[in-house]
Coordinates of C-alpha atoms in Angstrom, one line a residue:
M1078 CA 97.1 0.7 242.6
V1079 CA 98.4 1.6 239.2
K1080 CA 96.3 0.1 236.6
R1081 CA 98.6 -1.2 233.8
F1082 CA 97.7 -1.6 230.0
K1083 CA 96.9 -5.1 228.8
V1084 CA 99.7 -6.6 226.9
L1085 CA 98.3 -6.1 223.3
S1086 CA 97.7 -2.4 224.1
A1087 CA 101.1 -2.0 225.3
V1088 CA 102.6 -3.7 222.2
L1089 CA 100.6 -1.5 219.9
L1090 CA 101.6 1.5 221.9
I1091 CA 105.3 0.6 221.6
I1092 CA 105.2 -0.3 217.9
A1093 CA 103.5 3.2 217.3
L1094 CA 106.3 4.8 219.2
V1095 CA 109.2 3.0 217.3
I1096 CA 107.4 3.7 213.9
A1097 CA 107.1 7.4 214.9
G1098 CA 110.9 7.4 215.5
C1099 CA 111.9 5.7 212.4
G1100 CA 112.3 9.0 210.4
S1101 CA 115.7 9.5 212.0
S1102 CA 116.6 6.0 212.8
G1103 CA 118.5 5.3 209.6
G1104 CA 118.3 1.5 210.1
N1105 CA 118.3 -1.1 212.8
N1106 CA 121.4 0.1 214.5
A1107 CA 120.9 3.9 214.4
G1108 CA 123.6 5.8 216.2
G1109 CA 125.3 2.9 217.6
T1110 CA 127.9 0.3 217.0
E1111 CA 127.7 -3.6 216.8
Q1112 CA 130.8 -5.2 217.9
S1113 CA 132.2 -8.4 219.5
S1114 CA 134.3 -8.0 222.7
N1115 CA 137.5 -8.8 220.9
G1116 CA 136.9 -6.3 218.3
G1117 CA 135.2 -8.3 215.5
N1118 CA 132.2 -7.0 213.5
G1119 CA 129.5 -9.0 215.4
G1120 CA 128.5 -11.3 212.6
G1121 CA 127.3 -14.8 213.2
A1122 CA 125.5 -14.1 216.4
E1123 CA 122.1 -15.5 215.0
G1124 CA 124.0 -18.7 213.8
A1125 CA 125.4 -19.2 217.2
K1126 CA 122.0 -19.0 218.8
N1127 CA 120.5 -21.5 216.5
E1128 CA 123.4 -24.0 217.0
S1129 CA 122.9 -23.7 220.8
A1130 CA 119.1 -24.0 220.8
N1131 CA 119.2 -27.8 221.4
S1132 CA 122.5 -27.9 223.2
G1133 CA 121.2 -29.4 226.5
G1134 CA 122.1 -26.6 228.7
K1135 CA 125.8 -26.4 227.4
T1136 CA 127.3 -22.9 227.4
E1137 CA 130.6 -23.3 226.0
G1138 CA 130.9 -21.9 222.5
V1139 CA 127.7 -19.9 222.6
T1140 CA 127.7 -16.3 221.3
L1141 CA 125.5 -13.9 223.4
T1142 CA 124.2 -10.7 221.9
V1143 CA 123.9 -7.8 224.6
A1144 CA 122.3 -4.5 223.9
T1145 CA 123.6 -1.8 226.1
V1146 CA 123.9 1.9 226.3
N1147 CA 127.1 3.8 225.6
N1148 CA 128.0 5.1 228.9
P1149 CA 131.3 5.1 230.8
D1150 CA 130.3 2.1 233.0
M1151 CA 129.2 -0.1 230.1
K1152 CA 132.4 0.8 228.3
I1153 CA 134.4 -0.7 231.0
M1154 CA 132.3 -3.7 230.9
Q1155 CA 133.0 -4.1 227.2
K1156 CA 136.8 -3.6 227.9
L1157 CA 136.7 -6.3 230.6
T1158 CA 134.6 -8.8 228.8
P1159 CA 137.5 -10.9 227.5
E1160 CA 138.1 -12.1 231.0
F1161 CA 134.6 -13.7 231.1
E1162 CA 135.1 -15.2 227.7
K1163 CA 138.5 -16.6 228.8
Q1164 CA 136.7 -18.1 231.9
T1165 CA 133.7 -19.6 230.3
G1166 CA 134.3 -20.2 226.6
I1167 CA 131.2 -18.0 225.9
R1168 CA 131.5 -15.1 223.4
I1169 CA 129.9 -11.7 223.7
N1170 CA 128.6 -9.6 220.9
Y1171 CA 127.7 -6.0 221.8
V1172 CA 125.1 -3.8 220.2
V1173 CA 125.8 -0.4 221.8
L1174 CA 123.5 2.5 221.4
P1175 CA 122.7 6.1 222.7
E1176 CA 120.0 5.9 225.4
N1177 CA 117.1 6.9 223.3
D1178 CA 117.9 4.5 220.4
L1179 CA 118.6 1.7 223.0
R1180 CA 115.2 2.1 224.3
K1181 CA 113.4 2.0 220.9
Q1182 CA 115.2 -1.0 219.7
V1183 CA 115.3 -3.1 222.7
T1184 CA 111.5 -2.5 223.4
M1185 CA 110.6 -3.4 219.8
D1186 CA 112.6 -6.6 220.1
V1187 CA 111.2 -7.8 223.4
S1188 CA 107.6 -6.9 222.6
S1189 CA 107.7 -8.8 219.3
G1190 CA 109.5 -11.8 220.7
A1191 CA 112.1 -11.6 217.9
G1192 CA 115.1 -12.6 220.2
K1193 CA 117.6 -10.5 218.5
F1194 CA 119.3 -9.8 221.8
D1195 CA 119.9 -12.3 224.6
I1196 CA 120.6 -9.7 227.3
V1197 CA 119.1 -6.2 227.4
T1198 CA 120.3 -3.3 229.5
I1199 CA 116.9 -1.9 231.0
G1200 CA 116.0 0.0 234.2
T1201 CA 113.6 0.2 237.1
Y1202 CA 110.8 1.6 234.8
D1203 CA 110.9 -1.1 232.3
T1204 CA 111.4 -4.1 234.3
P1205 CA 108.1 -4.6 236.1
I1206 CA 106.3 -3.5 232.9
W1207 CA 108.2 -6.1 230.9
A1208 CA 107.9 -8.7 233.5
K1209 CA 104.1 -8.4 233.5
N1210 CA 104.1 -8.9 229.7
G1211 CA 106.4 -12.0 229.7
W1212 CA 109.0 -10.2 227.7
I1213 CA 111.9 -11.1 230.1
A1214 CA 112.7 -14.1 232.1
D1215 CA 112.6 -14.1 235.9
V1216 CA 116.1 -14.7 237.1
D1217 CA 115.0 -16.3 240.5
Q1218 CA 114.7 -19.7 238.7
F1219 CA 118.4 -19.6 237.8
F1220 CA 119.4 -18.6 241.3
A1221 CA 117.4 -21.5 242.6
S1222 CA 119.4 -23.9 240.5
M1223 CA 122.8 -22.2 241.2
P1224 CA 125.3 -24.5 243.1
D1225 CA 125.5 -23.5 246.8
A1226 CA 129.1 -22.3 246.6
E1227 CA 128.4 -20.0 243.6
K1228 CA 125.3 -18.8 245.3
Q1229 CA 127.1 -17.9 248.4
A1230 CA 129.9 -16.2 246.6
Y1231 CA 127.4 -14.2 244.4
D1232 CA 125.5 -13.2 247.6
L1233 CA 122.3 -11.8 246.2
E1234 CA 121.3 -10.5 249.7
D1235 CA 124.3 -8.1 249.5
I1236 CA 122.5 -6.0 246.7
F1237 CA 120.4 -3.2 248.3
P1238 CA 116.7 -4.3 249.0
V1239 CA 115.4 -1.0 247.5
I1240 CA 117.0 -1.8 244.2
R1241 CA 115.9 -5.5 244.2
D1242 CA 112.4 -4.4 244.9
A1243 CA 112.5 -1.9 242.0
L1244 CA 113.6 -4.7 239.7
S1245 CA 110.9 -7.2 240.8
Y1246 CA 107.4 -8.0 239.8
E1247 CA 105.1 -10.1 241.9
D1248 CA 107.9 -10.9 244.4
K1249 CA 110.2 -12.3 241.7
L1250 CA 113.4 -10.7 240.3
Y1251 CA 113.6 -10.1 236.6
A1252 CA 116.8 -8.0 236.2
I1253 CA 120.0 -7.7 238.1
P1254 CA 121.5 -4.3 238.7
F1255 CA 124.7 -3.4 237.0
N1256 CA 124.8 0.0 238.7
A1257 CA 122.3 2.0 240.6
E1258 CA 121.9 5.8 241.4
S1259 CA 120.3 8.8 242.8
S1260 CA 121.0 12.3 241.8
L1261 CA 123.2 15.0 243.1
L1262 CA 124.4 18.4 242.5
F1263 CA 128.0 18.4 241.3
Y1264 CA 130.2 21.6 241.5
N1265 CA 133.5 22.7 240.6
K1266 CA 135.1 24.2 244.0
E1267 CA 137.4 26.5 242.3
K1268 CA 134.9 27.9 240.0
L1269 CA 132.2 28.7 242.9
E1270 CA 135.2 30.1 245.0
K1271 CA 136.0 32.4 242.1
A1272 CA 132.3 33.5 242.2
G1273 CA 132.3 34.0 245.9
V1274 CA 129.7 31.1 246.3
E1275 CA 129.6 28.7 249.1
M1276 CA 127.2 25.8 248.3
P1277 CA 125.3 24.2 251.3
K1278 CA 124.8 20.5 251.4
N1279 CA 121.1 20.9 251.1
P1280 CA 120.5 23.8 248.6
T1281 CA 117.1 25.1 247.4
W1282 CA 116.7 25.5 243.5
E1283 CA 116.6 29.3 244.2
Q1284 CA 120.0 29.2 245.7
V1285 CA 121.4 27.1 243.0
A1286 CA 120.1 29.4 240.3
E1287 CA 121.6 32.5 242.1
A1288 CA 124.8 30.4 242.4
A1289 CA 124.8 29.5 238.5
K1290 CA 124.3 33.2 237.6
K1291 CA 127.1 34.3 239.7
A1292 CA 129.5 31.6 238.5
K1293 CA 128.7 32.2 234.7
A1294 CA 129.5 36.1 235.4
A1295 CA 132.7 35.2 237.3
N1296 CA 134.0 32.3 234.8
N1297 CA 132.6 33.3 231.5
E1298 CA 131.1 30.0 230.9
P1299 CA 127.9 28.1 231.9
G1300 CA 127.0 28.3 235.5
I1301 CA 125.2 25.1 235.4
I1302 CA 124.5 22.0 233.1
I1303 CA 121.1 20.4 233.2
R1304 CA 120.0 17.8 230.6
G1305 CA 117.8 19.4 227.8
L1306 CA 118.0 16.5 225.1
P1307 CA 114.4 15.3 224.6
G1308 CA 113.5 11.9 225.8
W1309 CA 111.7 10.4 228.9
G1310 CA 114.9 9.1 230.1
E1311 CA 116.9 12.0 229.2
M1312 CA 115.6 15.5 229.9
L1313 CA 112.8 14.3 232.1
A1314 CA 115.1 12.6 234.6
P1315 CA 116.3 16.0 236.1
V1316 CA 113.2 17.9 235.0
N1317 CA 110.7 15.6 236.9
T1318 CA 112.6 16.1 240.2
I1319 CA 112.3 19.9 239.7
I1320 CA 108.6 19.5 239.0
N1321 CA 108.5 17.4 242.4
A1322 CA 110.6 19.9 244.1
F1323 CA 108.1 22.7 243.3
G1324 CA 105.2 20.8 244.4
G1325 CA 104.1 19.7 240.9
R1326 CA 103.0 16.3 239.8
W1327 CA 101.8 14.6 236.6
Y1328 CA 98.4 13.4 238.0
D1329 CA 96.3 14.2 241.0
E1330 CA 95.1 11.1 242.9
N1331 CA 92.1 10.6 240.5
W1332 CA 94.2 10.6 237.4
N1333 CA 93.4 14.1 236.4
A1334 CA 96.3 15.5 234.6
T1335 CA 98.1 18.4 236.2
M1336 CA 100.7 19.4 233.8
D1337 CA 99.3 22.9 233.7
S1338 CA 99.0 23.4 237.3
P1339 CA 100.5 26.6 238.7
E1340 CA 103.3 24.3 240.5
T1341 CA 104.2 22.3 237.3
V1342 CA 104.2 25.4 235.1
A1343 CA 106.5 27.2 237.7
A1344 CA 108.8 24.3 237.9
I1345 CA 109.2 24.3 234.0
K1346 CA 109.5 28.1 233.7
F1347 CA 112.3 28.0 236.3
Y1348 CA 114.1 25.3 234.4
V1349 CA 113.9 27.0 231.0
D1350 CA 114.7 30.5 232.6
L1351 CA 117.6 28.9 234.5
L1352 CA 119.1 27.3 231.1
A1353 CA 118.8 30.7 229.4
A1354 CA 120.3 32.7 232.1
A1355 CA 123.3 30.4 233.0
G1356 CA 122.9 27.0 231.4
Q1357 CA 125.1 25.4 228.5
P1358 CA 124.5 26.6 224.9
G1359 CA 122.6 24.2 222.7
A1360 CA 120.9 22.6 225.8
T1361 CA 118.4 20.6 223.6
T1362 CA 121.3 18.5 222.4
T1363 CA 122.8 17.7 225.9
G1364 CA 122.1 14.3 227.3
F1365 CA 123.9 12.6 230.1
T1366 CA 127.1 11.6 227.9
E1367 CA 127.5 15.2 226.7
A1368 CA 127.0 16.8 230.0
L1369 CA 129.5 14.5 231.6
T1370 CA 132.1 15.4 229.0
L1371 CA 131.5 19.2 229.5
M1372 CA 132.0 18.9 233.4
Q1373 CA 135.0 16.6 233.1
Q1374 CA 136.6 19.2 230.8
G1375 CA 136.1 21.9 233.4
K1376 CA 133.6 23.9 231.0
A1377 CA 131.0 24.5 233.6
A1378 CA 130.6 25.4 237.3
M1379 CA 127.8 23.0 238.3
W1380 CA 126.0 20.0 237.1
Y1381 CA 122.7 18.3 238.4
D1382 CA 122.6 14.6 237.4
A1383 CA 123.1 11.0 238.4
T1384 CA 125.2 10.0 241.2
T1385 CA 127.1 7.4 239.1
A1386 CA 128.8 10.4 237.4
A1387 CA 130.8 11.2 240.4
G1388 CA 133.4 8.4 239.8
F1389 CA 134.1 9.7 236.4
L1390 CA 134.4 13.2 237.5
E1391 CA 136.9 12.2 240.1
D1392 CA 138.9 9.8 237.8
P1393 CA 142.2 11.6 236.9
N1394 CA 142.5 9.4 233.7
S1395 CA 139.4 11.0 232.2
S1396 CA 138.7 14.1 234.2
T1397 CA 140.4 17.5 234.5
I1398 CA 138.6 18.3 237.6
S1399 CA 139.5 15.4 239.9
G1400 CA 139.9 16.4 243.3
K1401 CA 138.1 19.7 242.7
V1402 CA 134.6 18.4 243.0
G1403 CA 132.0 19.4 245.6
Y1404 CA 128.8 17.5 246.2
A1405 CA 125.3 18.7 247.3
L1406 CA 122.0 16.6 247.6
A1407 CA 119.2 17.0 245.1
P1408 CA 117.9 20.7 245.3
S1409 CA 114.7 21.3 247.3
Q1410 CA 111.9 23.9 247.1
A1411 CA 108.4 23.3 248.3
K1412 CA 109.5 19.7 248.7
D1413 CA 112.9 18.3 250.0
K1414 CA 114.5 14.8 249.3
N1415 CA 114.2 15.0 245.6
G1416 CA 116.8 12.6 244.4
W1417 CA 115.7 10.2 241.9
L1418 CA 116.1 6.4 242.0
W1419 CA 117.4 4.4 238.9
S1420 CA 119.3 1.3 238.2
W1421 CA 120.8 0.3 234.8
A1422 CA 120.2 -3.5 235.1
L1423 CA 120.8 -6.7 232.9
G1424 CA 117.7 -8.7 231.9
I1425 CA 117.5 -11.9 229.9
E1426 CA 115.1 -11.8 227.1
A1427 CA 112.3 -14.5 227.2
A1428 CA 112.8 -15.2 223.5
S1429 CA 116.6 -16.0 224.1
K1430 CA 117.7 -19.5 223.3
N1431 CA 120.7 -19.0 225.5
K1432 CA 119.3 -18.3 228.9
E1433 CA 121.7 -20.4 230.8
A1434 CA 124.7 -18.8 229.3
A1435 CA 123.0 -15.3 229.5
F1436 CA 122.6 -15.8 233.3
K1437 CA 126.4 -16.7 233.6
F1438 CA 127.2 -13.4 231.9
V1439 CA 124.7 -11.3 234.0
T1440 CA 125.8 -12.7 237.2
W1441 CA 129.6 -12.2 236.2
A1442 CA 128.9 -8.6 235.3
T1443 CA 127.1 -7.8 238.6
S1444 CA 129.2 -9.8 241.1
K1445 CA 131.4 -8.8 243.8
E1446 CA 134.4 -10.2 241.8
Y1447 CA 133.4 -8.1 238.8
I1448 CA 133.4 -4.9 241.0
K1449 CA 136.8 -5.9 242.5
L1450 CA 138.1 -6.5 238.7
V1451 CA 137.1 -3.0 237.8
G1452 CA 138.6 -1.5 241.0
E1453 CA 141.9 -3.1 240.6
S1454 CA 142.3 -2.7 236.8
E1455 CA 140.6 0.8 236.1
G1456 CA 140.8 2.3 239.5
W1457 CA 138.4 2.0 242.6
V1458 CA 136.9 5.6 241.9
V1459 CA 135.0 4.1 238.8
A1460 CA 133.8 0.8 240.4
P1461 CA 130.1 0.2 239.6
A1462 CA 128.2 2.0 242.4
G1463 CA 125.0 2.0 244.1
T1464 CA 124.2 -1.8 243.9
R1465 CA 126.0 -3.6 246.9
K1466 CA 126.4 -3.0 250.7
S1467 CA 130.0 -4.6 250.4
T1468 CA 131.2 -1.9 248.0
Y1469 CA 130.4 0.9 250.5
E1470 CA 132.1 -1.1 253.3
N1471 CA 135.2 -1.7 251.3
E1472 CA 138.1 0.5 252.5
D1473 CA 139.7 0.8 249.0
Y1474 CA 136.6 2.1 247.6
K1475 CA 135.9 4.5 250.4
K1476 CA 139.3 5.9 250.2
A1477 CA 138.9 6.5 246.4
A1478 CA 135.5 7.8 246.5
P1479 CA 134.9 10.9 248.4
F1480 CA 131.3 10.9 247.2
A1481 CA 130.4 7.4 248.7
E1482 CA 128.8 8.7 251.9
I1483 CA 126.6 11.4 250.1
T1484 CA 125.6 9.0 247.4
L1485 CA 124.4 6.4 249.9
E1486 CA 122.5 9.1 251.7
A1487 CA 120.9 10.2 248.5
M1488 CA 119.8 6.6 247.6
N1489 CA 118.5 6.0 251.0
S1490 CA 116.3 9.0 251.2
A1491 CA 114.8 8.5 247.6
D1492 CA 111.2 7.1 247.9
F1493 CA 109.9 5.9 244.4
K1494 CA 106.6 5.0 246.1
K1495 CA 105.8 8.5 247.4
P1496 CA 107.7 10.8 245.0
T1497 CA 105.6 14.2 245.3
L1498 CA 104.4 16.6 247.8
K1499 CA 100.8 16.0 247.3
P1500 CA 99.3 12.4 246.8
V1501 CA 99.7 10.7 243.3
P1502 CA 98.2 7.4 242.1
Y1503 CA 101.5 6.2 240.5
V1504 CA 105.0 5.4 241.6
G1505 CA 108.4 6.5 240.2
I1506 CA 110.3 9.8 241.0
Q1507 CA 111.8 10.7 237.5
Y1508 CA 109.0 8.9 235.6
V1509 CA 105.3 7.8 235.9
A1510 CA 105.4 3.9 236.1
I1511 CA 102.9 3.1 233.4
P1512 CA 103.4 1.7 230.0
E1513 CA 102.4 4.7 228.2
F1514 CA 104.9 6.9 229.8
Q1515 CA 107.7 5.9 227.3
Q1516 CA 105.8 7.9 224.6
L1517 CA 104.0 10.3 226.7
G1518 CA 107.2 11.4 228.5
T1519 CA 109.0 11.7 225.3
E1520 CA 106.3 13.8 223.7
V1521 CA 106.1 16.1 226.6
S1522 CA 109.9 16.5 226.7
Q1523 CA 109.7 17.7 223.1
D1524 CA 107.1 20.2 224.0
I1525 CA 109.6 21.5 226.8
A1526 CA 112.6 21.5 224.4
A1527 CA 110.5 23.7 222.2
A1528 CA 110.1 26.2 225.1
I1529 CA 113.9 26.0 225.6
A1530 CA 114.4 26.9 221.9
G1531 CA 111.9 29.7 222.1
N1532 CA 109.5 28.2 219.6
K1533 CA 106.7 27.9 222.3
T1534 CA 106.0 29.9 225.6
V1535 CA 106.2 27.6 228.7
E1536 CA 102.4 28.1 229.0
Q1537 CA 101.7 26.9 225.7
A1538 CA 104.2 23.8 226.0
M1539 CA 102.4 22.8 229.3
K1540 CA 99.0 23.5 227.8
D1541 CA 100.0 20.9 225.0
A1542 CA 101.5 18.7 227.6
Q1543 CA 98.1 18.8 229.6
A1544 CA 96.1 17.5 226.6
K1545 CA 98.5 14.7 226.0
A1546 CA 98.6 13.6 229.6
E1547 CA 94.9 13.9 229.9
R1548 CA 94.4 11.8 226.8
V1549 CA 96.5 9.0 228.2
A1550 CA 94.5 8.9 231.4
V1551 CA 91.3 8.4 229.6
E1552 CA 92.4 6.1 226.8
G1553 CA 94.5 4.0 229.1
G1554 CA 91.5 3.5 231.3
Y1555 CA 93.2 5.1 234.3
K1556 CA 90.7 7.9 234.8
K1557 CA 87.1 6.7 235.8

């Protein structure tokens, strides 16, 4: 059983992280935008909260503030939000941030109980930790009071159990998935064909590296894109699956750090060398959004990342490679079945004064009806993926999404409870599910980024990572 920090310790840790990041934050809305769904400047949200605090459960006229990430799925949500406002009379004010900034600001807000946001976009890592600390509201209480007809139409049981479990704490659901994902290797069929490469469905990382080098030589552009932007939820999402594939792990079963083990060092050396030989220039500035753009524009032969990207690669409205994309499962090495498991989900802050209105929005944005709205207005190929059984039974979606079957296979084979070749005392595939990992993972990713940039050797980077991981194990009370 993973031992978790006490609430006070977790709060102090997170505050320290936010303060450490303030040098580049440039204020409370660094790198993002604040806007209402109808194009306003977002002003007056706090006033709306105060006015509704004693409204006796009324929701019409309330303004909700939603913190979300700036990825394509969430941009569609913003575009379609006027439909919700028209139906309910509730207004939505978005604060849109890059992924790393979103995590800093939202974590600070919920841990302090400030209540700046009513609804927060969080993931499978944050949800059980925040639930334990009382920072977000359990949504089961709202489902319990939902009218039967609405409950039946929403159909909570239609959401994949593995995703519901990952967003639960002590058998209560604390966030509802907006989309969910594993990871796949995407490749441009034309570019690999030009390089004389045929990609198997279950490649090894060695096969991928060889293909990437050949593709770079044949096409005179990156053979592969892998995130290199520091951040526990940026670079380390793919990199941790590479560590797992090579037989590495963060800790052994007794909470001894293993970041300098031969297996983990070999995985990081492979990653750094692959980027140097065949990866994208300026890799340490490439996060999910930047990688998606490069691949959509046909500027690389392969990309290893989230299954949710598939719809945007196949969307002819935004991608130049629609119809040219091939798919392979997350590469193996010493271990197979290395796809990660993640969900961007919507949670309701415990400090929100508008929880009933917030629940209305959260269930609207995660409903079958919303998925249908996206499919019919934006194209079924970009409908939110990975959350509902009914989506994968929908003939319109299956016709539009050539990646549906392999995505489902990847998600079904992901095991966040047993992520590594050797036993570990933690859960989580692309993260270690302890509160300290938000800081630890980001710091270790910075060490790896230094190796990518040539400022450290891989061995020195992992020696530094080892010291940090060992300190967390001791100071967090995990290691006896």
